[in-house]
GROMACS .gro file of C-alpha atoms in nm:
model
  186
    1MET     CA    1  -2.688   1.403   0.695
    2SER     CA    2  -2.513   1.602   0.975
    3ILE     CA    3  -2.135   1.773   0.957
    4GLU     CA    4  -2.056   1.469   1.166
    5GLU     CA    5  -2.183   1.196   0.929
    6ILE     CA    6  -2.003   1.361   0.662
    7ALA     CA    7  -1.683   1.409   0.806
    8LEU     CA    8  -1.711   1.051   0.962
    9GLU     CA    9  -1.724   0.900   0.624
   10ALA     CA   10  -1.448   1.115   0.493
   11GLU     CA   11  -1.206   1.029   0.729
   12ASP     CA   12  -1.296   0.650   0.717
   13ARG     CA   13  -1.258   0.684   0.294
   14MET     CA   14  -0.892   0.906   0.370
   15GLU     CA   15  -0.797   0.675   0.634
   16LYS     CA   16  -0.851   0.316   0.355
   17SER     CA   17  -0.641   0.575   0.073
   18VAL     CA   18  -0.392   0.588   0.359
   19ALA     CA   19  -0.408   0.235   0.446
   20LEU     CA   20  -0.359   0.120   0.067
   21LEU     CA   21  -0.022   0.351   0.027
   22VAL     CA   22   0.125   0.163   0.296
   23ASP     CA   23   0.015  -0.197   0.144
   24GLN     CA   24   0.149  -0.055  -0.177
   25LEU     CA   25   0.501   0.090   0.015
   26ARG     CA   26   0.561  -0.272   0.137
   27GLY     CA   27   0.589  -0.447  -0.187
   28ILE     CA   28   0.871  -0.198  -0.272
   29ARG     CA   29   1.216  -0.363  -0.261
   30THR     CA   30   1.442  -0.176  -0.068
   31GLY     CA   31   1.830  -0.269   0.053
   32ARG     CA   32   1.734  -0.556   0.251
   33ALA     CA   33   1.487  -0.880   0.239
   34ASN     CA   34   1.147  -0.838   0.349
   35VAL     CA   35   0.857  -1.064   0.345
   36GLY     CA   36   0.638  -0.807   0.184
   37LEU     CA   37   0.795  -0.833  -0.132
   38VAL     CA   38   0.643  -1.146  -0.199
   39GLU     CA   39   0.315  -1.175   0.026
   40SER     CA   40   0.104  -1.074  -0.235
   41VAL     CA   41   0.230  -1.293  -0.504
   42ARG     CA   42  -0.018  -1.494  -0.654
   43VAL     CA   43   0.011  -1.878  -0.735
   44GLU     CA   44  -0.193  -2.104  -0.923
   45TYR     CA   45  -0.314  -2.371  -0.650
   46TYR     CA   46  -0.605  -2.659  -0.729
   47GLY     CA   47  -0.704  -2.432  -1.021
   48SER     CA   48  -0.730  -2.105  -0.798
   49SER     CA   49  -0.500  -1.762  -0.812
   50THR     CA   50  -0.388  -1.770  -0.439
   51PRO     CA   51  -0.148  -1.501  -0.258
   52LEU     CA   52   0.109  -1.657  -0.129
   53LYS     CA   53   0.148  -1.564   0.223
   54GLN     CA   54  -0.187  -1.832   0.274
   55LEU     CA   55   0.000  -2.114   0.108
   56ALA     CA   56   0.333  -2.079   0.289
   57ASN     CA   57   0.568  -1.950   0.582
   58LEU     CA   58   0.767  -1.662   0.494
   59SER     CA   59   1.039  -1.562   0.705
   60THR     CA   60   1.401  -1.378   0.664
   61PRO     CA   61   1.651  -1.617   0.788
   62GLU     CA   62   1.956  -1.342   0.716
   63PRO     CA   63   1.918  -0.967   0.603
   64GLN     CA   64   2.001  -1.039   0.213
   65GLN     CA   65   1.738  -1.359   0.238
   66ILE     CA   66   1.369  -1.447   0.186
   67LEU     CA   67   1.304  -1.822   0.311
   68ILE     CA   68   0.932  -1.990   0.200
   69ARG     CA   69   0.857  -2.313   0.365
   70PRO     CA   70   0.535  -2.396   0.215
   71PHE     CA   71   0.273  -2.614   0.408
   72ASP     CA   72   0.242  -2.840   0.113
   73PRO     CA   73   0.542  -2.961  -0.060
   74SER     CA   74   0.364  -3.058  -0.370
   75VAL     CA   75   0.298  -2.668  -0.455
   76VAL     CA   76   0.729  -2.552  -0.441
   77GLY     CA   77   0.707  -2.576  -0.809
   78ASP     CA   78   0.421  -2.390  -0.823
   79ILE     CA   79   0.573  -2.106  -0.622
   80VAL     CA   80   0.861  -2.080  -0.801
   81LYS     CA   81   0.707  -2.022  -1.170
   82ALA     CA   82   0.506  -1.784  -0.999
   83ILE     CA   83   0.785  -1.584  -0.859
   84GLN     CA   84   0.945  -1.576  -1.212
   85THR     CA   85   0.654  -1.456  -1.368
   86SER     CA   86   0.609  -1.236  -1.131
   87ASP     CA   87   0.793  -0.880  -1.180
   88LEU     CA   88   1.039  -0.892  -0.845
   89GLY     CA   89   1.323  -0.974  -1.056
   90LEU     CA   90   1.393  -1.233  -0.847
   91THR     CA   91   1.545  -1.608  -0.932
   92PRO     CA   92   1.419  -1.828  -0.699
   93ASN     CA   93   1.627  -2.168  -0.528
   94SER     CA   94   1.444  -2.458  -0.453
   95ASP     CA   95   1.529  -2.774  -0.268
   96GLY     CA   96   1.233  -2.956  -0.302
   97LYS     CA   97   1.110  -2.830   0.060
   98ALA     CA   98   1.159  -2.491   0.036
   99VAL     CA   99   1.229  -2.210  -0.157
  100ARG     CA  100   1.532  -1.912  -0.091
  101LEU     CA  101   1.486  -1.630  -0.263
  102ASN     CA  102   1.839  -1.391  -0.241
  103ILE     CA  103   1.772  -1.031  -0.257
  104PRO     CA  104   2.070  -0.843  -0.462
  105PRO     CA  105   2.155  -0.525  -0.330
  106LEU     CA  106   2.023  -0.240  -0.579
  107SER     CA  107   2.195  -0.043  -0.794
  108VAL     CA  108   2.213   0.366  -0.797
  109GLU     CA  109   2.003   0.355  -1.104
  110ASN     CA  110   1.717   0.092  -0.931
  111ARG     CA  111   1.756   0.292  -0.612
  112LYS     CA  112   1.616   0.619  -0.810
  113LYS     CA  113   1.302   0.451  -0.972
  114LEU     CA  114   1.243   0.268  -0.672
  115VAL     CA  115   1.217   0.642  -0.531
  116GLY     CA  116   1.028   0.750  -0.787
  117ARG     CA  117   0.799   0.454  -0.811
  118VAL     CA  118   0.739   0.588  -0.397
  119LYS     CA  119   0.629   0.952  -0.490
  120ASP     CA  120   0.405   0.855  -0.806
  121LEU     CA  121   0.245   0.616  -0.520
  122ALA     CA  122   0.226   0.905  -0.295
  123GLU     CA  123   0.063   1.169  -0.505
  124GLU     CA  124  -0.178   0.859  -0.646
  125ALA     CA  125  -0.277   0.854  -0.284
  126ARG     CA  126  -0.267   1.258  -0.230
  127VAL     CA  127  -0.510   1.254  -0.536
  128SER     CA  128  -0.766   1.013  -0.366
  129ILE     CA  129  -0.737   1.237  -0.052
  130ARG     CA  130  -0.839   1.511  -0.247
  131ASN     CA  131  -1.124   1.362  -0.423
  132ILE     CA  132  -1.258   1.268  -0.117
  133ARG     CA  133  -1.215   1.605   0.027
  134ARG     CA  134  -1.450   1.747  -0.326
  135ASP     CA  135  -1.673   1.436  -0.250
  136ALA     CA  136  -1.763   1.553   0.105
  137ASN     CA  137  -1.788   1.903   0.020
  138LYS     CA  138  -2.015   1.835  -0.272
  139GLN     CA  139  -2.244   1.655  -0.019
  140ALA     CA  140  -2.237   1.964   0.236
  141ASP     CA  141  -2.343   2.186  -0.042
  142GLN     CA  142  -2.626   1.929  -0.135
  143GLU     CA  143  -2.763   1.917   0.228
  144GLN     CA  144  -2.730   2.271   0.216
  145ALA     CA  145  -2.913   2.283  -0.112
  146ASP     CA  146  -3.176   2.069   0.075
  147LYS     CA  147  -3.199   2.291   0.327
  148ILE     CA  148  -3.049   2.034   0.612
  149LEU     CA  149  -2.800   2.206   0.690
  150THR     CA  150  -2.719   2.559   0.720
  151GLU     CA  151  -2.447   2.797   0.530
  152ASP     CA  152  -2.319   2.803   0.888
  153ASP     CA  153  -2.292   2.485   0.951
  154VAL     CA  154  -2.166   2.435   0.527
  155ALA     CA  155  -1.851   2.641   0.617
  156THR     CA  156  -1.779   2.450   0.960
  157CYS     CA  157  -1.802   2.155   0.807
  158LYS     CA  158  -1.619   2.234   0.482
  159GLU     CA  159  -1.323   2.322   0.725
  160GLU     CA  160  -1.390   2.034   0.924
  161ILE     CA  161  -1.286   1.848   0.576
  162GLN     CA  162  -0.993   2.047   0.505
  163GLY     CA  163  -0.837   2.012   0.803
  164LEU     CA  164  -0.885   1.604   0.753
  165THR     CA  165  -0.700   1.637   0.453
  166LYS     CA  166  -0.382   1.819   0.535
  167LYS     CA  167  -0.377   1.556   0.812
  168PHE     CA  168  -0.420   1.306   0.555
  169GLU     CA  169  -0.170   1.449   0.296
  170ALA     CA  170   0.062   1.427   0.581
  171ARG     CA  171   0.088   1.157   0.673
  172VAL     CA  172   0.111   0.985   0.273
  173ASN     CA  173   0.458   1.262   0.282
  174ASP     CA  174   0.561   1.154   0.599
  175LEU     CA  175   0.515   0.774   0.477
  176ALA     CA  176   0.713   0.827   0.100
  177GLU     CA  177   0.954   1.017   0.305
  178LYS     CA  178   1.072   0.735   0.500
  179LYS     CA  179   1.000   0.473   0.255
  180SER     CA  180   1.255   0.662   0.005
  181ALA     CA  181   1.522   0.767   0.281
  182GLU     CA  182   1.465   0.331   0.330
  183ILE     CA  183   1.554   0.280  -0.036
  184LEU     CA  184   1.847   0.516  -0.010
  185GLU     CA  185   1.993   0.415   0.265
  186SER     CA  186   2.289   0.151   0.146
   0.00000   0.00000   0.00000
């Protein structure tokens, strides 16, 4: 493997770690309604567990409300049951055709817990990025041992990997700060 291949593979894996963090942060509650809270709720539909976003149109008609309009009205009861059993802590209201979720304002205590959760997710992402750096550095050392890369090439490769690590860790920190600020604003 060349320096470029090692760096590209590491960058691709780091990008996936950041994308996972973005997806996880979307599911964390803030003070306002956000369809990201319920998109991934799994609903038992004809014997298979299906994400809610594949079964219904999700919208936020008001700042504190999520409206779920299923494509098939017969699944409303299943959606209600799935939301109640999820860890969202929201009570669904159903009129037989649609489900409404009223998002209550967050207490100070709940906001602090959510900020703690954001910090934990960010730390997991940073650890993942550092593990990718370790793997890429090992790969470079292996290529040197196999006499494919020179010592200077390995040093250059490790510098490039370290630059990528810093860049992606900065992105993780930025995402975590923005989400924390969003949770804390009243």
